[in-house]
């Protein structure tokens, strides 16, 4: 009797669809994985499930109306997106906004960055199997959301910027609210380290996993904390200071490890830097107007305008082509999520399928930002 | 020998890191006052919604059913989603002139993104954002609202 020998010397590649409905893709992203056993050979992202043609919609909108559309790109760093459009329009109008506007914009930017990173931290923990961190991350996120709610009336999609300044002045107790939050946050941030950064299960799953070299980070156009963890200094706040960033001292967080844990640490350290930026500005908000009156119908002179800002995920750019009409001729958004996603294949090749969740978490993908 | 001690120290460090994490969650277990969860539908009476919260577009009316809307359509033009439609009417004034007045200010809540551009565009401050955020209904038609109350008139002197 001869048994049909199972040939184990040769394994075959097979395919798995991860998503579009998968909890750790944080939205509707579909990854077509080519696997050999448990080892990832290829990752092919399929996007377009939440494509809303926002760039095309911008061509039909006035310059004031574009702003509320940018809220819906990367909803976690909506204020930076709004600011990028406003700065581009102000650049076209050759308008100088008051110092007060610049400082308030910078403070809200940094609060937005902290809120984005706290939410990311919570979700990252949940992807790694710790629901606790999800709830703790939302605690601080919620406190910032309340400050935004008091300031501009919206919690997530703020639309606080308008070309020429801000929609409202800050409320009288704004400084107190922010200071109270910072006192609370500085006490709670070490808790994040105790819960997750030093947790043995978490560090084992992230240290040395998902290596992205500096060369690849540059080649794929990866920006933000994900690239700075690979040693690529790309902070727009340092390289091309906008708003009030030239006035503050802060450190650009750079790690050289390039693994998941470095990307994680870069974000945690960035929160400390954001706290220090807010502390430098909160007592020195200059008096003045919060808004420069613009015409009801804004027309930009014929030309091209580009403005990039550092959003929570990387460089967010707005490119406006104007033909002196009330609507832009063409608008292009350079979203950080799209460029960061492109590097996923390079990072994930050779990793285990379980590591892919960690890699995606640390790239901090927001799908509406990728699809637009 | 070295490997053995390393092995056991790794186990010790690992367990210690887990216990440290547990001490954080344990702290909150023993200090329920630091928990910030809100019991939403139950706390409706004490719920504090900020003054600027953008919940719904409304048109305030005075006690004798007068509003400030002249029907100029500035809000309709400012709206990015087409959620406001101004239906205007023509009347003859006592002096014999024909005049455009507002008939209906139709606001489609389902299409609104609460961007506040209409409120900013309004030259007479006729519309404001209210704090009401509980919009759930059983019928989609309920979300299309007519903001000016039936029989309401424009407040005297607004149009000048």
XYZ file of C-alpha atoms in Angstrom:
532
model
C 0.000 0.000 0.000
C 1.364 3.366 -0.939
C 0.216 6.539 0.702
C -0.162 9.523 -1.528
C 2.641 11.644 -0.229
C 1.752 15.247 0.397
C 4.434 17.323 -1.195
C 5.509 19.757 1.477
C 8.656 20.877 -0.254
C 6.717 23.335 -2.351
C 4.123 25.742 -1.009
C 1.792 27.547 -3.258
C 0.916 31.213 -3.150
C -2.655 32.082 -2.397
C -4.745 35.224 -2.125
C -6.727 36.716 0.718
C -8.906 39.803 0.651
C -8.440 41.895 3.763
C -11.343 44.279 3.879
C -13.270 46.262 2.677
C -15.137 45.486 5.876
C -12.353 44.796 8.311
C -12.067 46.447 11.716
C -8.372 47.181 11.479
C -8.482 48.892 8.101
C -10.344 51.776 9.803
C -12.677 52.278 6.918
C -13.319 50.739 3.583
C -9.881 49.815 2.339
C -9.437 46.511 0.584
C -6.053 44.849 0.594
C -5.435 41.984 -1.779
C -2.792 39.939 -0.030
C -0.594 37.429 -1.768
C 0.534 34.979 0.851
C 2.853 32.066 1.062
C 1.874 30.302 4.207
C 1.783 33.121 6.704
C 4.356 35.264 4.940
C 3.176 38.245 2.945
C 4.536 38.286 -0.591
C 2.586 41.213 -1.942
C 0.006 43.723 -0.763
C -2.165 45.389 -3.323
C -4.417 48.105 -1.914
C -7.699 48.628 -3.722
C -9.142 52.008 -2.949
C -12.131 53.952 -4.138
C -14.896 52.704 -1.864
C -15.454 56.152 -0.343
C -14.498 58.183 -3.357
C -16.685 61.297 -3.368
C -15.010 63.299 -6.144
C -14.177 66.093 -3.734
C -11.615 67.626 -6.082
C -14.246 67.808 -8.809
C -16.795 69.231 -6.373
C -14.308 71.962 -5.515
C -14.383 73.109 -9.137
C -18.074 73.871 -8.712
C -17.701 75.524 -5.320
C -16.689 78.993 -4.323
C -13.506 79.428 -2.317
C -15.442 79.695 0.933
C -17.300 76.489 0.169
C -14.147 74.452 -0.501
C -13.250 74.662 3.163
C -16.114 72.574 4.422
C -15.214 69.893 1.859
C -11.674 69.622 3.204
C -13.134 68.742 6.611
C -14.241 65.526 5.019
C -10.805 64.465 3.783
C -8.781 63.691 6.841
C -11.473 64.313 9.388
C -9.076 63.923 12.306
C -6.883 66.818 11.209
C -9.636 68.925 9.708
C -8.297 72.197 11.029
C -4.975 71.750 9.260
C -6.799 70.942 6.035
C -8.975 74.041 6.382
C -5.900 76.091 7.110
C -4.100 74.853 3.998
C -6.945 76.033 1.762
C -7.207 79.357 3.576
C -3.470 79.964 3.334
C -3.528 79.160 -0.383
C -6.432 81.544 -0.981
C -4.809 84.231 1.166
C -1.621 83.741 -0.812
C -3.583 84.349 -4.003
C -5.272 87.435 -2.616
C -1.893 88.661 -1.273
C -3.576 89.207 2.032
C -1.859 89.437 5.386
C -3.941 88.019 8.208
C -3.642 89.510 11.710
C -1.152 88.033 14.174
C -4.040 87.011 16.403
C -5.422 84.763 13.682
C -2.034 83.161 13.106
C -1.543 82.363 16.776
C -5.055 80.998 17.264
C -4.691 78.879 14.145
C -1.442 77.439 15.455
C -2.925 76.627 18.853
C -5.940 74.899 17.315
C -3.609 73.080 14.913
C -1.664 71.614 17.786
C -4.789 70.750 19.769
C -6.061 69.037 16.656
C -2.793 67.145 16.346
C -3.023 65.968 19.943
C -6.639 64.913 19.482
C -5.729 63.013 16.332
C -2.783 61.300 17.983
C -4.742 60.364 21.122
C -7.439 58.798 18.988
C -4.782 57.023 16.930
C -3.171 55.775 20.126
C -6.432 54.319 21.335
C -7.194 52.677 18.023
C -3.665 51.380 17.747
C -4.082 49.666 21.086
C -7.350 48.176 19.962
C -5.748 46.818 16.801
C -3.172 45.136 18.998
C -5.958 43.623 21.076
C -6.209 46.038 23.994
C -9.638 47.636 24.248
C -8.589 49.517 27.399
C -6.395 51.932 25.492
C -9.256 52.725 23.135
C -11.323 54.090 25.992
C -8.397 55.956 27.576
C -7.423 57.521 24.271
C -10.947 58.725 23.707
C -10.980 60.413 27.110
C -8.394 63.001 26.096
C -9.754 63.168 22.559
C -13.156 64.035 23.964
C -11.758 66.829 26.129
C -10.218 68.527 23.099
C -13.421 67.982 21.160
C -15.252 69.881 23.890
C -12.830 72.790 23.555
C -13.502 72.827 19.808
C -17.219 72.666 20.445
C -17.032 75.739 22.665
C -14.784 77.548 20.210
C -16.409 76.949 16.860
C -19.578 75.004 17.440
C -18.562 71.724 15.849
C -16.841 68.714 17.296
C -15.178 66.985 14.383
C -15.744 68.759 11.079
C -14.934 72.179 12.394
C -14.814 74.584 9.404
C -13.274 77.095 11.791
C -11.131 78.815 9.175
C -12.410 81.138 6.521
C -10.292 82.915 3.915
C -9.094 85.975 5.786
C -9.216 84.664 9.302
C -11.474 82.695 11.574
C -15.192 82.169 11.688
C -15.572 83.189 15.328
C -13.358 84.829 17.871
C -12.140 82.535 20.635
C -14.528 82.371 23.595
C -13.502 84.352 26.698
C -12.621 81.240 28.696
C -10.643 79.630 25.869
C -7.250 80.103 27.523
C -8.464 78.642 30.795
C -9.976 75.631 29.051
C -6.780 74.914 27.138
C -4.588 75.361 30.215
C -6.808 73.065 32.260
C -6.578 70.502 29.518
C -2.782 70.748 29.321
C -2.448 70.235 33.085
C -4.645 67.167 32.799
C -2.918 65.888 29.677
C 0.603 66.159 31.063
C -0.532 64.050 33.983
C -2.188 61.438 31.776
C 0.377 61.089 29.001
C 2.766 59.011 31.165
C -0.186 56.679 31.692
C -0.101 55.986 27.962
C 3.462 54.741 28.331
C 2.580 52.535 31.278
C -0.410 51.041 29.514
C 1.027 50.437 26.080
C 4.574 51.621 25.382
C 6.092 49.466 28.112
C 3.662 46.605 27.772
C 5.567 43.446 26.898
C 2.934 42.105 24.512
C 2.771 45.410 22.668
C 6.534 45.898 22.367
C 7.027 42.325 21.183
C 4.512 42.932 18.422
C 5.970 46.249 17.271
C 9.746 46.278 17.882
C 11.661 45.317 14.767
C 8.455 44.795 12.794
C 7.708 46.579 9.540
C 10.980 48.240 8.701
C 10.853 51.256 6.402
C 14.226 52.576 5.332
C 14.913 56.262 4.912
C 15.533 55.768 1.184
C 12.173 54.077 0.730
C 10.406 56.699 2.821
C 11.750 59.393 0.504
C 11.102 57.331 -2.626
C 7.448 56.724 -1.766
C 6.852 60.246 -0.552
C 6.026 59.137 2.974
C 5.734 62.138 5.272
C 4.734 62.917 8.804
C 5.621 60.904 11.890
C 5.805 57.728 9.779
C 8.716 59.145 7.775
C 10.367 60.877 10.712
C 10.562 57.515 12.447
C 12.779 56.420 9.544
C 15.074 59.389 9.939
C 13.641 61.561 7.177
C 13.350 65.162 8.401
C 10.228 66.350 6.622
C 8.354 68.521 9.098
C 6.672 71.278 7.089
C 6.407 73.321 10.277
C 10.227 73.461 10.349
C 10.995 73.545 6.638
C 8.391 76.057 5.474
C 6.973 77.696 8.615
C 3.434 78.984 8.208
C 1.099 80.756 10.655
C 2.965 81.231 13.935
C 5.386 78.307 13.770
C 8.381 80.574 13.183
C 7.758 82.064 16.631
C 7.879 78.869 18.666
C 10.696 76.565 19.656
C 10.058 72.928 19.161
C 12.006 69.846 18.349
C 11.464 67.782 15.251
C 11.017 64.232 16.482
C 13.346 61.978 14.533
C 13.993 58.304 15.085
C 16.246 56.143 12.962
C 14.888 52.667 13.702
C 12.116 52.842 11.095
C 10.082 50.044 12.663
C 6.557 50.053 14.025
C 7.691 50.957 17.525
C 9.653 53.963 16.247
C 6.594 55.200 14.388
C 4.601 54.714 17.572
C 7.150 56.567 19.702
C 7.402 59.396 17.171
C 3.730 60.149 17.646
C 3.855 59.918 21.423
C 6.821 62.332 21.494
C 5.095 64.609 19.033
C 2.275 65.020 21.526
C 4.787 66.308 24.094
C 6.101 68.770 21.494
C 2.566 69.909 20.709
C 1.983 70.536 24.403
C 5.096 72.674 24.548
C 4.059 74.650 21.444
C 0.642 75.401 22.931
C 2.220 76.410 26.243
C 4.447 78.914 24.449
C 1.530 80.508 22.637
C -1.459 80.300 24.939
C -0.481 83.272 27.126
C 0.649 85.391 24.204
C -2.425 85.602 22.020
C -2.142 89.123 20.569
C -5.126 91.423 20.629
C -6.690 92.386 17.352
C -9.193 91.345 14.756
C -9.971 87.725 14.231
C -11.040 88.298 10.687
C -10.116 90.435 7.688
C -13.118 91.236 5.600
C -12.971 89.760 2.125
C -15.318 90.288 -0.773
C -18.420 88.140 -0.742
C -17.294 86.579 -4.021
C -13.595 85.788 -3.888
C -11.789 85.724 -7.213
C -8.147 84.732 -7.264
C -5.869 86.242 -9.923
C -4.955 83.927 -12.791
C -2.230 81.610 -11.601
C -1.279 78.594 -9.547
C -1.117 78.496 -5.776
C 0.317 75.771 -3.603
C 0.322 75.641 0.140
C 1.366 72.741 2.288
C 0.834 72.286 5.986
C 1.874 69.605 8.414
C -1.252 67.642 9.214
C -1.293 64.925 11.844
C -0.341 62.358 9.195
C 2.152 64.265 7.119
C 2.351 66.913 4.486
C -1.063 68.044 3.348
C -0.909 70.210 0.241
C -3.481 72.217 -1.636
C -2.840 73.164 -5.237
C -5.248 75.662 -6.735
C -5.298 76.735 -10.373
C -7.343 79.867 -10.837
C -8.661 81.465 -13.992
C -10.037 84.543 -12.224
C -13.533 83.139 -11.850
C -15.475 82.649 -8.654
C -14.739 78.926 -8.758
C -11.252 77.458 -8.993
C -10.282 75.956 -12.348
C -8.676 72.944 -10.699
C -7.980 71.879 -7.145
C -5.608 69.096 -6.203
C -5.071 67.843 -2.699
C -1.801 66.221 -1.776
C -3.049 63.967 0.959
C -0.519 62.339 3.270
C -2.550 59.152 3.611
C -2.319 58.285 -0.064
C 1.478 58.553 -0.155
C 1.834 56.678 3.123
C -0.358 53.868 1.851
C 1.819 53.461 -1.229
C 4.711 52.391 0.972
C 2.641 49.667 2.627
C 3.592 47.034 0.069
C 7.302 47.706 0.547
C 7.060 47.604 4.337
C 4.838 44.546 4.590
C 6.715 42.248 2.198
C 8.221 39.419 4.154
C 6.230 40.151 7.304
C 3.674 37.854 8.853
C 0.007 38.493 8.194
C -0.578 39.421 11.852
C 2.094 42.107 11.587
C 0.208 43.793 8.781
C -2.317 45.109 11.293
C 0.486 46.674 13.330
C 2.051 48.188 10.217
C -1.230 49.678 9.040
C -1.941 51.078 12.480
C 1.409 52.795 12.723
C 1.029 54.298 9.262
C -2.152 55.861 10.675
C -4.285 55.597 7.564
C -7.511 57.533 7.284
C -9.403 56.171 4.311
C -11.463 59.254 3.308
C -8.141 61.061 3.061
C -6.819 58.426 0.654
C -9.903 58.237 -1.526
C -11.070 61.850 -1.492
C 23.961 30.169 33.079
C 23.681 33.648 31.570
C 20.962 32.560 29.173
C 18.960 31.068 31.993
C 19.064 34.248 34.068
C 18.163 36.286 31.006
C 15.236 33.981 30.350
C 13.875 34.372 33.836
C 14.524 38.102 33.993
C 12.621 38.502 30.724
C 9.674 36.676 32.227
C 9.909 38.801 35.340
C 10.087 42.060 33.355
C 7.222 40.988 31.145
C 4.945 40.148 34.021
C 5.950 43.378 35.762
C 5.014 45.455 32.719
C 1.619 43.779 32.605
C 1.054 44.393 36.308
C 2.011 48.044 35.910
C -0.599 48.393 33.198
C -3.103 46.637 35.422
C -2.350 49.105 38.212
C -3.540 51.937 35.957
C -6.819 50.249 35.173
C -7.101 49.187 38.812
C -6.688 52.800 39.888
C -9.687 53.839 37.834
C -11.638 50.873 39.111
C -11.117 52.132 42.648
C -11.677 55.812 41.758
C -14.994 55.859 39.940
C -15.198 59.653 40.291
C -12.468 60.065 37.683
C -14.497 58.266 35.067
C -15.939 60.771 32.647
C -18.533 58.648 30.886
C -21.835 60.433 30.414
C -25.141 58.604 30.611
C -26.571 60.381 27.613
C -30.329 60.025 27.371
C -30.668 60.085 31.152
C -28.609 63.240 31.615
C -30.633 65.305 29.166
C -31.719 67.767 31.863
C -28.185 68.585 32.963
C -26.544 68.262 29.559
C -24.637 71.440 28.789
C -24.452 72.179 25.084
C -22.106 75.046 24.192
C -23.709 78.251 23.015
C -22.044 78.116 19.609
C -22.946 74.509 18.904
C -24.263 74.174 15.375
C -27.216 71.851 15.601
C -29.885 73.084 13.237
C -30.706 76.191 11.252
C -33.599 78.197 12.703
C -35.211 81.551 12.072
C -36.046 83.356 15.302
C -39.439 85.024 15.384
C -40.571 87.836 17.632
C -43.573 87.505 19.944
C -45.929 88.961 17.330
C -44.754 86.503 14.666
C -42.241 88.661 12.852
C -38.892 87.568 11.457
C -35.948 89.386 9.930
C -35.719 87.516 6.608
C -36.163 89.626 3.492
C -35.845 86.754 1.048
C -32.637 88.030 -0.539
C -31.360 84.473 -1.263
C -27.862 85.181 0.050
C -28.027 82.027 2.162
C -29.185 79.979 -0.806
C -26.164 81.148 -2.798
C -23.775 80.564 0.080
C -24.969 77.039 0.793
C -22.545 74.478 -0.663
C -25.065 71.617 -0.754
C -28.221 73.304 -1.958
C -30.030 72.618 1.270
C -31.713 76.044 1.332
C -34.337 77.084 -1.217
C -36.019 80.471 -0.994
C -39.470 80.575 -2.503
C -40.412 84.194 -3.047
C -43.704 85.877 -3.727
C -44.668 89.184 -5.325
C -47.017 91.574 -3.629
C -48.217 95.039 -4.399
C -47.370 97.623 -1.776
C -49.949 100.282 -0.784
C -47.998 102.762 -2.908
C -48.682 100.597 -5.927
C -45.154 99.198 -6.371
C -44.486 95.538 -6.962
C -42.248 94.023 -4.329
C -40.571 90.654 -3.826
C -41.172 89.135 -0.425
C -40.389 85.765 1.092
C -42.984 83.077 0.821
C -41.151 80.063 2.138
C -37.644 79.523 3.495
C -37.220 75.819 2.795
C -34.387 74.173 4.706
C -33.464 70.568 4.072
C -31.834 69.342 7.253
C -30.890 66.023 5.673
C -28.565 67.747 3.204
C -27.056 70.246 5.646
C -23.415 69.927 6.672
C -23.622 72.615 9.379
C -20.817 74.704 7.893
C -22.367 77.994 9.082
C -21.828 79.729 5.732
C -25.494 80.706 5.422
C -25.495 82.386 8.826
C -22.363 84.307 7.876
C -23.838 85.314 4.526
C -27.130 86.636 5.926
C -27.111 90.459 5.766
C -29.960 90.867 8.254
C -29.045 88.150 10.802
C -32.349 86.431 10.156
C -31.115 82.873 10.570
C -29.041 81.348 13.366
C -27.806 77.925 14.341
C -29.671 76.462 17.289
C -28.324 74.006 19.824
C -30.873 71.306 19.198
C -29.113 68.177 17.992
C -31.719 65.434 18.296
C -32.930 65.205 14.739
C -33.942 61.563 14.433
C -37.343 61.047 12.826
C -39.270 58.156 11.326
C -40.058 60.010 8.123
C -37.505 61.587 5.835
C -40.040 64.260 4.893
C -39.906 65.660 8.426
C -36.367 66.824 7.775
C -37.488 69.312 5.139
C -38.446 72.310 7.206
C -40.049 75.630 6.427
C -38.303 78.095 8.675
C -40.670 81.058 8.499
C -43.799 80.386 10.507
C -47.164 80.525 8.750
C -48.582 84.023 8.656
C -45.303 85.602 9.739
C -44.207 88.980 8.430
C -40.905 90.734 7.944
C -39.952 92.954 10.863
C -40.531 96.611 10.011
C -37.486 98.538 8.923
C -35.276 95.550 8.134
C -35.324 96.072 4.419
C -33.899 99.601 4.506
